[in-house]
C-alpha cells in the first residue's frame, strides 16, 4: 500500500543574525542537501552555512518528547526557550512555524502509528520526500492520503478541500485528516463529509501553544 | 460543547500612558500614543477562552469597532485563543463621535448575524469609563444580562454568575442567550506567546462597516469640554504634633 503524507513546508525563511556591529540578513532557501561547508547563496550575495543554521536551531530550541508521539524526539521551541516569550521583532527566525509540533500532525501521527504499526514495519517503509506542490494533481499512485494541519487558513482550506473532493469522488482514495478543530476547518462544508475516527487530548505543552484548543482529531473523508 | 461567544475588544490608550488633554479641550491626545486592548476586555477574552478549554464553548469571535489599528487588538485576541475576528471599520470624525450606544447596536446586530449564545464584554473601557455597552447590548437584544461578573459557571441551559456589588457578592442565574460583562477579579488574562502570536496571523478576520450592519453612527450626545483634573495644591510639612493640631484647628477641620 502506498500512502502520501501532505504537510505544509515551513521554510526557514529569512534568517537574520544579530552581531555587535552589524545586522546581516541571510535568506536560507534550503532546497536539497549540500555538504555543510559549501553554504547556500543568499539574496544579498552572501552565503549561509548549514552548520550555522543548525547551530542556531540547537541554541534556540530544546529536544522534546512532550507530545503525543514521545518515541520521536524533536528540536522544538518550548516554554524553557527564550524565544517562547519573544515578540515578533526580536526573533532570529521570523514565524518559526517549523519549531512547533502542530496538534493535527501529532494526533494523525499517533493514529497512523497505532493503526498501521509504522514503527514495527519501519524497515520496510520506503520514504520519499517530494517538495513539489502536489495539490490539484491526480494522486493515482497512492492509496492513502494523510493530511496534518492543512486547514489553518480559509483560502488554503478551500484549495485543499476542492482537491480532496475530487480524489474521493473520482478515485475513491482513503483520506485521513488530522486537525484540532480550527475555525477554517469546522466552518468549511467539508466538515459535513467527515467521520471522526480518533480523538486525543493534547498535552499541556501543546495546549499552551494553541490557546483554546484541547483535543486533536483524526477524520476520515467519506462521501 | 455548543455555545458560540462574541467578545467585544476595544483599542484604548495603554493603561500605563499618562493621558494629556488636547489644547482645544475637545478630547485627549491619541496621536503617537501607545494603545493596547482594554484590560477588562482582555479579561472577557480570557474567560471565553477558558470556557472553550472546558468545552463549554465551541467558537469565539472577537470584534472591535474603530480604525485600521483595531486589527492589532483583534490579533491579540486571536493570539489569546479567539477563533476568528470581525473588524468593524469606523474612522475619522465618525470614530471620534462614536458612543457606547453605537457600539452596542453593532454588537447586537453581529450577535444575531453570528447566532451567538453569549456576548461577553469588559464592564467598562478605561478611556471613557462609560460602563454602558454591555447593558445596552442586552437591552437591544432583549437578552438576560449579568454585569460585573467575577465568576461564571455553566449549569444546564443556564449560567450561574457571581457579581461584584457594593459590599459583597451576588449570585444570579441567567438564561441563555445572555450578555456578560467582566469585572477585574473574573480571571487573570494570559500573555500571548510566540507560537500563539504566529498562529493568530493565519486566523480569519472579516472586515465590515457600520453601514453593512445597518447601524447609524449619528452621535446622540455632544461632548462640550474635556478638562484636566484640578492640579493638587502643595501641602506643608509640620515638625511636631502640636503644630499639626494647631494647623488642623486653624483650618477648621477639628
Short mmCIF file of C-alpha atoms in Angstrom, two decimals:
data_model
loop_
_atom_site.label_atom_id
_atom_site.label_comp_id
_atom_site.label_asym_id
_atom_site.label_seq_id
_atom_site.Cartn_x
_atom_site.Cartn_y
_atom_site.Cartn_z
CA UNK A 1 0.00 0.00 0.00
CA UNK A 2 1.27 3.46 -0.87
CA UNK A 3 0.44 6.48 1.21
CA UNK A 4 1.22 10.14 0.74
CA UNK A 5 1.60 12.44 3.73
CA UNK A 6 0.72 16.03 2.85
CA UNK A 7 2.01 18.82 5.01
CA UNK A 8 2.92 22.43 4.71
CA UNK A 9 6.65 23.01 4.23
CA UNK A 10 7.78 25.63 6.69
CA UNK A 11 10.87 27.17 5.18
CA UNK A 12 13.45 28.67 7.44
CA UNK A 13 12.70 31.83 5.50
CA UNK A 14 14.68 34.99 6.04
CA UNK A 15 17.26 34.30 8.64
CA UNK A 16 18.72 37.24 10.48
CA UNK A 17 21.63 37.24 12.85
CA UNK A 18 22.43 39.98 15.25
CA UNK A 19 26.06 40.85 15.81
CA UNK A 20 27.68 43.61 17.82
CA UNK A 21 28.45 45.74 14.79
CA UNK A 22 26.05 44.85 12.04
CA UNK A 23 22.84 43.12 11.30
CA UNK A 24 23.23 40.68 8.48
CA UNK A 25 20.20 39.33 6.78
CA UNK A 26 20.51 35.90 5.25
CA UNK A 27 17.98 34.14 3.16
CA UNK A 28 18.01 30.43 3.61
CA UNK A 29 16.01 28.69 0.95
CA UNK A 30 17.28 25.26 1.80
CA UNK A 31 16.39 23.19 -1.22
CA UNK A 32 18.15 19.87 -1.28
CA UNK A 33 21.02 18.85 0.91
CA UNK A 34 24.59 20.02 0.37
CA UNK A 35 27.78 19.43 2.33
CA UNK A 36 27.86 21.70 5.37
CA UNK A 37 30.98 23.56 4.23
CA UNK A 38 29.60 24.59 0.82
CA UNK A 39 26.96 27.02 2.02
CA UNK A 40 23.94 28.45 0.24
CA UNK A 41 23.85 31.66 -1.76
CA UNK A 42 21.65 34.37 -0.23
CA UNK A 43 19.63 37.19 -1.78
CA UNK A 44 22.17 39.81 -0.79
CA UNK A 45 25.11 37.98 -2.35
CA UNK A 46 26.33 36.46 0.91
CA UNK A 47 26.44 32.86 1.95
CA UNK A 48 24.79 30.95 4.73
CA UNK A 49 26.18 27.70 6.04
CA UNK A 50 24.02 24.80 7.03
CA UNK A 51 26.20 24.37 10.10
CA UNK A 52 25.25 27.92 11.21
CA UNK A 53 21.58 27.24 10.68
CA UNK A 54 21.81 24.02 12.63
CA UNK A 55 23.75 25.73 15.39
CA UNK A 56 21.08 28.46 15.66
CA UNK A 57 18.32 25.90 15.79
CA UNK A 58 20.15 23.94 18.50
CA UNK A 59 20.74 27.09 20.55
CA UNK A 60 17.16 28.28 20.36
CA UNK A 61 15.23 25.05 20.71
CA UNK A 62 15.04 22.16 23.13
CA UNK A 63 14.89 18.46 22.36
CA UNK A 64 11.38 17.49 23.35
CA UNK A 65 9.36 14.30 23.60
CA UNK A 66 6.49 16.07 25.36
CA UNK A 67 3.86 15.33 22.72
CA UNK A 68 1.58 12.55 21.51
CA UNK A 69 4.40 10.60 19.82
CA UNK A 70 7.13 10.57 22.51
CA UNK A 71 9.14 7.94 20.61
CA UNK A 72 10.08 10.78 18.25
CA UNK A 73 12.45 13.42 19.67
CA UNK A 74 12.22 16.84 18.05
CA UNK A 75 14.01 20.17 18.31
CA UNK A 76 11.17 22.47 19.38
CA UNK A 77 10.66 25.91 20.91
CA UNK A 78 9.22 25.26 24.39
CA UNK A 79 8.46 27.45 27.44
CA UNK A 80 12.08 26.74 28.50
CA UNK A 81 13.41 28.60 25.43
CA UNK A 82 13.84 32.35 25.43
CA UNK A 83 12.02 32.64 22.09
CA UNK A 84 8.81 31.39 23.76
CA UNK A 85 8.05 34.89 25.02
CA UNK A 86 9.77 36.77 22.18
CA UNK A 87 7.84 39.39 20.30
CA UNK A 88 7.75 39.49 16.52
CA UNK A 89 10.63 41.90 16.10
CA UNK A 90 13.04 40.15 18.48
CA UNK A 91 13.44 36.81 16.86
CA UNK A 92 16.11 35.47 14.57
CA UNK A 93 13.65 33.16 12.84
CA UNK A 94 10.62 35.06 11.59
CA UNK A 95 7.49 32.99 12.17
CA UNK A 96 9.22 29.71 13.06
CA UNK A 97 6.23 27.51 12.30
CA UNK A 98 8.64 24.58 11.94
CA UNK A 99 9.66 24.87 15.58
CA UNK A 100 6.33 23.64 16.92
CA UNK A 101 4.77 20.20 16.60
CA UNK A 102 1.28 21.07 15.44
CA UNK A 103 -1.66 19.33 17.13
CA UNK A 104 -3.25 17.86 13.99
CA UNK A 105 0.09 16.37 12.98
CA UNK A 106 0.57 14.92 16.46
CA UNK A 107 -2.75 13.14 16.60
CA UNK A 108 -2.52 11.96 12.99
CA UNK A 109 0.99 10.55 13.51
CA UNK A 110 -0.14 8.84 16.67
CA UNK A 111 -3.19 7.38 14.89
CA UNK A 112 -1.16 6.14 11.95
CA UNK A 113 1.41 4.56 14.26
CA UNK A 114 -1.29 2.76 16.20
CA UNK A 115 -3.18 1.59 13.20
CA UNK A 116 -0.59 0.55 10.70
CA UNK A 117 2.23 -0.09 13.14
CA UNK A 118 4.55 2.17 11.24
CA UNK A 119 7.27 1.64 13.82
CA UNK A 120 7.30 -2.13 13.56
CA UNK A 121 7.43 -2.02 9.82
CA UNK A 122 9.82 0.87 9.67
CA UNK A 123 12.43 -1.13 7.83
CA UNK A 124 10.05 -1.93 5.06
CA UNK A 125 8.66 1.57 4.69
CA UNK A 126 10.11 3.43 1.77
CA UNK A 127 10.07 7.14 2.44
CA UNK A 128 10.28 9.58 -0.43
CA UNK A 129 10.18 13.34 0.13
CA UNK A 130 8.71 15.40 -2.69
CA UNK A 131 8.89 19.15 -2.22
CA UNK A 132 6.68 19.94 -5.19
CA UNK A 133 3.19 21.27 -4.64
CA UNK A 134 1.05 18.19 -5.14
CA UNK A 135 -2.26 19.95 -4.52
CA UNK A 136 -4.52 19.55 -7.51
CA UNK A 137 -2.52 16.72 -9.03
CA UNK A 138 -4.07 13.35 -9.71
CA UNK A 139 -2.83 11.16 -6.93
CA UNK A 140 -3.05 7.88 -8.85
CA UNK A 141 -0.04 6.23 -7.33
CA UNK A 142 -1.18 6.49 -3.74
CA UNK A 143 -3.87 4.53 -1.95
CA UNK A 144 -3.94 6.65 1.20
CA UNK A 145 -3.69 10.42 1.60
CA UNK A 146 -2.78 11.76 5.03
CA UNK A 147 -3.07 15.46 5.85
CA UNK A 148 -1.93 17.12 9.05
CA UNK A 149 -2.84 20.72 9.97
CA UNK A 150 -3.60 21.73 6.41
CA UNK A 151 -6.73 23.70 7.33
CA UNK A 152 -5.37 26.65 9.24
CA UNK A 153 -6.36 29.37 6.79
CA UNK A 154 -9.63 29.99 4.91
CA UNK A 155 -8.23 30.35 1.39
CA UNK A 156 -5.93 27.36 1.69
CA UNK A 157 -8.71 25.26 3.23
CA UNK A 158 -10.78 25.81 0.10
CA UNK A 159 -7.91 24.76 -2.20
CA UNK A 160 -7.25 21.59 -0.22
CA UNK A 161 -10.94 20.75 0.22
CA UNK A 162 -11.63 21.06 -3.52
CA UNK A 163 -8.73 18.73 -4.25
CA UNK A 164 -9.85 16.17 -1.69
CA UNK A 165 -13.37 16.17 -3.06
CA UNK A 166 -12.10 15.13 -6.50
CA UNK A 167 -9.77 12.49 -5.04
CA UNK A 168 -12.60 10.99 -3.06
CA UNK A 169 -15.33 11.25 -5.67
CA UNK A 170 -13.38 10.14 -8.74
CA UNK A 171 -10.64 7.99 -7.30
CA UNK A 172 -12.09 6.65 -4.03
CA UNK A 173 -8.89 7.25 -2.10
CA UNK A 174 -8.67 6.71 1.64
CA UNK A 175 -8.23 10.20 3.07
CA UNK A 176 -7.30 10.84 6.71
CA UNK A 177 -7.10 14.34 8.16
CA UNK A 178 -5.52 15.44 11.44
CA UNK A 179 -6.89 18.72 12.81
CA UNK A 180 -7.60 20.18 16.25
CA UNK A 181 -10.89 21.78 15.11
CA UNK A 182 -9.68 25.13 13.81
CA UNK A 183 -12.29 27.65 12.68
CA UNK A 184 -11.34 27.44 8.99
CA UNK A 185 -11.87 23.67 9.09
CA UNK A 186 -15.04 23.36 11.14
CA UNK A 187 -16.73 26.18 9.22
CA UNK A 188 -15.99 24.68 5.79
CA UNK A 189 -18.65 22.40 4.24
CA UNK A 190 -16.01 19.65 4.04
CA UNK A 191 -16.64 19.00 7.74
CA UNK A 192 -20.08 17.54 6.93
CA UNK A 193 -18.45 14.79 4.88
CA UNK A 194 -16.09 13.62 7.57
CA UNK A 195 -16.27 10.78 10.04
CA UNK A 196 -14.29 11.14 13.24
CA UNK A 197 -12.07 8.09 13.72
CA UNK A 198 -9.87 9.25 16.61
CA UNK A 199 -9.90 11.85 19.36
CA UNK A 200 -6.94 12.53 21.61
CA UNK A 201 -6.41 15.05 24.40
CA UNK A 202 -3.44 17.30 23.68
CA UNK A 203 -0.53 17.52 26.10
CA UNK A 204 -0.46 20.62 28.36
CA UNK A 205 2.53 21.93 26.37
CA UNK A 206 0.61 21.66 23.10
CA UNK A 207 -2.43 23.35 24.68
CA UNK A 208 -0.18 26.23 25.69
CA UNK A 209 0.98 26.57 22.10
CA UNK A 210 -2.59 26.57 20.84
CA UNK A 211 -4.71 28.69 23.20
CA UNK A 212 -8.30 27.45 23.24
CA UNK A 213 -7.59 24.05 21.64
CA UNK A 214 -7.71 20.94 23.83
CA UNK A 215 -8.18 17.93 21.55
CA UNK A 216 -6.73 16.64 18.31
CA UNK A 217 -8.93 14.66 15.96
CA UNK A 218 -8.44 12.34 13.01
CA UNK A 219 -11.17 12.49 10.42
CA UNK A 220 -11.89 10.14 7.56
CA UNK A 221 -13.32 11.64 4.42
CA UNK A 222 -16.37 9.74 3.23
CA UNK A 223 -18.83 10.73 0.53
CA UNK B 1 -19.62 21.96 23.62
CA UNK B 2 -22.05 24.03 21.70
CA UNK B 3 -22.02 27.67 22.68
CA UNK B 4 -20.80 30.48 20.50
CA UNK B 5 -19.45 33.63 22.08
CA UNK B 6 -18.99 37.12 20.71
CA UNK B 7 -16.39 39.14 22.62
CA UNK B 8 -16.01 42.89 22.24
CA UNK B 9 -12.40 44.12 22.37
CA UNK B 10 -11.76 47.85 22.43
CA UNK B 11 -8.48 49.52 21.46
CA UNK B 12 -7.71 52.11 24.11
CA UNK B 13 -4.79 54.24 25.24
CA UNK B 14 -2.48 51.90 27.17
CA UNK B 15 -3.13 51.88 30.92
CA UNK B 16 0.46 52.94 31.64
CA UNK B 17 0.33 56.09 29.47
CA UNK B 18 -0.18 59.49 31.12
CA UNK B 19 -3.15 60.92 29.28
CA UNK B 20 -2.98 64.52 28.02
CA UNK B 21 -5.97 66.72 27.17
CA UNK B 22 -5.90 68.41 23.74
CA UNK B 23 -5.36 72.18 23.93
CA UNK B 24 -8.80 72.85 22.37
CA UNK B 25 -10.44 70.68 25.10
CA UNK B 26 -12.31 68.52 22.57
CA UNK B 27 -10.73 65.29 23.78
CA UNK B 28 -7.42 63.65 24.66
CA UNK B 29 -4.24 63.32 22.62
CA UNK B 30 -4.15 59.93 20.85
CA UNK B 31 -1.62 60.53 18.05
CA UNK B 32 1.68 58.76 18.68
CA UNK B 33 0.40 57.36 21.97
CA UNK B 34 0.74 53.65 22.82
CA UNK B 35 -2.55 51.78 22.59
CA UNK B 36 -3.50 48.29 23.71
CA UNK B 37 -6.55 46.18 24.45
CA UNK B 38 -8.86 47.50 27.17
CA UNK B 39 -7.84 45.46 30.25
CA UNK B 40 -11.46 44.49 31.07
CA UNK B 41 -11.82 43.17 27.52
CA UNK B 42 -8.67 41.10 27.99
CA UNK B 43 -10.44 39.54 30.96
CA UNK B 44 -13.52 38.95 28.78
CA UNK B 45 -11.45 37.18 26.09
CA UNK B 46 -9.64 35.12 28.73
CA UNK B 47 -12.95 33.96 30.20
CA UNK B 48 -14.24 32.96 26.77
CA UNK B 49 -11.04 31.00 26.08
CA UNK B 50 -11.28 29.24 29.45
CA UNK B 51 -14.88 28.30 28.64
CA UNK B 52 -13.63 26.92 25.33
CA UNK B 53 -10.91 24.95 27.09
CA UNK B 54 -13.60 23.46 29.36
CA UNK B 55 -15.50 22.51 26.19
CA UNK B 56 -18.46 24.70 27.12
CA UNK B 57 -17.84 26.96 24.16
CA UNK B 58 -17.35 25.92 20.55
CA UNK B 59 -16.36 29.16 18.88
CA UNK B 60 -15.10 32.59 19.99
CA UNK B 61 -15.49 35.60 17.72
CA UNK B 62 -13.58 38.77 18.68
CA UNK B 63 -14.97 42.06 17.40
CA UNK B 64 -13.54 45.56 17.51
CA UNK B 65 -15.02 48.82 16.18
CA UNK B 66 -12.70 51.60 15.12
CA UNK B 67 -9.81 52.49 12.80
CA UNK B 68 -7.45 50.13 10.96
CA UNK B 69 -5.23 49.75 14.05
CA UNK B 70 -8.05 47.88 15.81
CA UNK B 71 -6.92 44.88 13.79
CA UNK B 72 -3.86 44.67 16.08
CA UNK B 73 -6.21 44.44 19.05
CA UNK B 74 -8.16 41.70 17.30
CA UNK B 75 -4.89 39.83 16.53
CA UNK B 76 -4.07 39.94 20.24
CA UNK B 77 -7.47 38.42 20.98
CA UNK B 78 -6.81 35.73 18.34
CA UNK B 79 -3.41 35.01 19.92
CA UNK B 80 -5.11 34.63 23.30
CA UNK B 81 -7.35 31.96 21.78
CA UNK B 82 -10.27 33.54 19.89
CA UNK B 83 -11.09 31.63 16.69
CA UNK B 84 -11.80 34.48 14.32
CA UNK B 85 -12.18 38.22 14.25
CA UNK B 86 -14.50 40.87 12.86
CA UNK B 87 -13.21 44.38 12.35
CA UNK B 88 -16.00 46.95 12.03
CA UNK B 89 -14.16 49.86 10.48
CA UNK B 90 -15.13 53.28 11.82
CA UNK B 91 -12.65 56.06 11.09
CA UNK B 92 -12.08 59.79 11.35
CA UNK B 93 -14.82 62.05 12.72
CA UNK B 94 -17.28 59.18 12.97
CA UNK B 95 -14.87 57.30 15.20
CA UNK B 96 -14.26 60.34 17.41
CA UNK B 97 -18.00 60.76 17.91
CA UNK B 98 -18.78 57.04 18.36
CA UNK B 99 -20.53 56.24 21.63
CA UNK B 100 -21.44 53.07 23.56
CA UNK B 101 -24.93 53.30 22.05
CA UNK B 102 -23.49 52.77 18.56
CA UNK B 103 -21.13 50.01 19.67
CA UNK B 104 -23.95 48.15 21.40
CA UNK B 105 -26.09 48.40 18.23
CA UNK B 106 -23.19 46.93 16.25
CA UNK B 107 -22.64 44.16 18.82
CA UNK B 108 -26.37 43.36 18.95
CA UNK B 109 -26.55 43.08 15.16
CA UNK B 110 -23.44 40.87 14.98
CA UNK B 111 -24.76 38.70 17.83
CA UNK B 112 -27.86 38.00 15.74
CA UNK B 113 -25.99 37.52 12.47
CA UNK B 114 -23.47 35.15 14.03
CA UNK B 115 -26.17 33.35 16.08
CA UNK B 116 -24.12 33.55 19.26
CA UNK B 117 -25.34 32.44 22.68
CA UNK B 118 -23.23 34.80 24.77
CA UNK B 119 -21.97 38.34 24.27
CA UNK B 120 -19.02 38.95 26.59
CA UNK B 121 -17.53 42.43 27.05
CA UNK B 122 -15.46 44.25 29.63
CA UNK B 123 -17.55 46.05 32.25
CA UNK B 124 -16.16 49.36 31.03
CA UNK B 125 -13.34 50.78 28.94
CA UNK B 126 -10.51 52.53 30.76
CA UNK B 127 -10.58 55.51 28.37
CA UNK B 128 -14.16 56.79 28.69
CA UNK B 129 -15.25 54.77 31.78
CA UNK B 130 -18.78 54.67 30.34
CA UNK B 131 -19.91 51.25 31.64
CA UNK B 132 -22.83 51.19 29.21
CA UNK B 133 -22.06 48.92 26.25
CA UNK B 134 -22.91 45.57 27.86
CA UNK B 135 -26.13 46.78 29.41
CA UNK B 136 -27.34 48.48 26.24
CA UNK B 137 -26.48 45.43 24.13
CA UNK B 138 -28.61 43.27 26.44
CA UNK B 139 -31.46 45.76 26.19
CA UNK B 140 -31.31 45.96 22.39
CA UNK B 141 -31.32 42.16 22.10
CA UNK B 142 -33.80 41.72 24.95
CA UNK B 143 -31.42 39.13 26.47
CA UNK B 144 -30.56 38.38 30.09
CA UNK B 145 -27.65 40.36 31.48
CA UNK B 146 -25.08 39.59 34.15
CA UNK B 147 -22.83 42.59 34.72
CA UNK B 148 -19.64 42.88 36.82
CA UNK B 149 -19.05 39.13 36.76
CA UNK B 150 -16.32 37.70 38.99
CA UNK B 151 -17.25 34.05 38.33
CA UNK B 152 -19.15 32.35 35.51
CA UNK B 153 -20.31 28.73 35.62
CA UNK B 154 -22.43 26.76 33.22
CA UNK B 155 -25.37 24.86 34.70
CA UNK B 156 -27.63 23.04 32.22
CA UNK B 157 -29.07 25.62 29.88
CA UNK B 158 -28.25 28.47 32.25
CA UNK B 159 -25.27 30.35 33.56
CA UNK B 160 -24.58 30.90 37.25
CA UNK B 161 -22.82 34.24 37.57
CA UNK B 162 -21.26 35.76 40.68
CA UNK B 163 -21.49 39.56 40.51
CA UNK B 164 -19.41 42.11 42.34
CA UNK B 165 -21.75 44.55 44.04
CA UNK B 166 -21.29 47.19 46.70
CA UNK B 167 -20.32 45.50 49.94
CA UNK B 168 -20.28 41.92 48.67
CA UNK B 169 -21.13 39.39 46.03
CA UNK B 170 -24.43 38.47 44.42
CA UNK B 171 -25.00 35.09 42.75
CA UNK B 172 -27.57 35.01 39.98
CA UNK B 173 -28.79 32.53 37.39
CA UNK B 174 -29.34 33.78 33.86
CA UNK B 175 -30.95 32.03 30.94
CA UNK B 176 -29.16 31.88 27.62
CA UNK B 177 -28.72 33.79 25.41
CA UNK B 178 -27.12 36.36 27.71
CA UNK B 179 -24.79 39.32 27.89
CA UNK B 180 -21.98 39.15 30.47
CA UNK B 181 -19.65 41.96 31.46
CA UNK B 182 -16.37 41.08 33.14
CA UNK B 183 -15.10 42.60 36.36
CA UNK B 184 -11.47 42.76 37.46
CA UNK B 185 -11.44 39.58 39.57
CA UNK B 186 -13.01 37.27 37.00
CA UNK B 187 -9.60 35.89 35.97
CA UNK B 188 -6.03 36.82 35.22
CA UNK B 189 -5.51 37.03 31.45
CA UNK B 190 -2.69 35.07 29.84
CA UNK B 191 0.12 36.67 27.89
CA UNK B 192 0.23 35.94 24.19
CA UNK B 193 3.30 33.76 23.47
CA UNK B 194 5.26 33.35 20.24
CA UNK B 195 3.52 30.19 18.97
CA UNK B 196 0.12 31.76 19.56
CA UNK B 197 1.09 35.11 18.03
CA UNK B 198 2.32 33.31 14.92
CA UNK B 199 -0.76 31.15 14.57
CA UNK B 200 -3.04 34.14 15.12
CA UNK B 201 -1.78 35.60 11.84
CA UNK B 202 -3.44 32.72 10.00
CA UNK B 203 -6.82 33.07 11.69
CA UNK B 204 -9.63 34.64 9.68
CA UNK B 205 -10.57 38.30 10.18
CA UNK B 206 -13.60 39.73 8.38
CA UNK B 207 -13.97 43.43 7.71
CA UNK B 208 -17.30 45.22 7.86
CA UNK B 209 -18.67 48.73 8.17
CA UNK B 210 -21.44 50.07 10.39
CA UNK B 211 -23.47 50.65 7.21
CA UNK B 212 -23.15 46.93 6.32
CA UNK B 213 -24.84 46.23 9.65
CA UNK B 214 -27.45 48.95 9.18
CA UNK B 215 -26.19 50.97 12.14
CA UNK B 216 -26.48 54.77 12.03
CA UNK B 217 -23.47 56.42 13.67
CA UNK B 218 -25.05 59.84 14.24
CA UNK B 219 -23.90 60.99 17.70
CA UNK B 220 -26.64 61.01 20.37
CA UNK B 221 -24.84 63.33 22.75
CA UNK B 222 -22.32 66.12 22.34
CA UNK B 223 -19.05 66.48 24.24
CA UNK B 224 -18.90 70.09 25.43
CA UNK B 225 -15.49 70.07 27.04
CA UNK B 226 -12.78 67.72 28.30
CA UNK B 227 -10.70 69.12 31.15
CA UNK B 228 -7.68 68.03 33.14
CA UNK B 229 -8.43 67.27 36.79
CA UNK B 230 -7.61 70.25 39.04
CA UNK B 231 -3.93 70.38 39.97
CA UNK B 232 -3.38 69.42 43.62
CA UNK B 233 -2.23 72.30 45.75
CA UNK B 234 1.06 71.97 47.56
CA UNK B 235 0.95 70.91 51.23
CA UNK B 236 3.14 71.91 54.15
CA UNK B 237 5.36 69.92 56.46
CA UNK B 238 4.81 70.22 60.22
CA UNK B 239 7.50 69.47 62.78
CA UNK B 240 5.50 68.42 65.85
CA UNK B 241 2.14 67.01 66.86
CA UNK B 242 1.29 70.38 68.45
CA UNK B 243 1.95 72.12 65.13
CA UNK B 244 -0.29 69.61 63.37
CA UNK B 245 -3.16 70.09 65.85
CA UNK B 246 -2.71 73.86 65.62
CA UNK B 247 -2.91 73.79 61.81
CA UNK B 248 -5.95 71.50 61.82
CA UNK B 249 -7.75 73.84 64.27
CA UNK B 250 -6.73 76.82 62.19
CA UNK B 251 -8.24 75.32 59.04
CA UNK B 252 -11.42 74.43 60.95
CA UNK B 253 -11.11 70.66 60.43
CA UNK B 254 -11.17 69.99 64.19
#
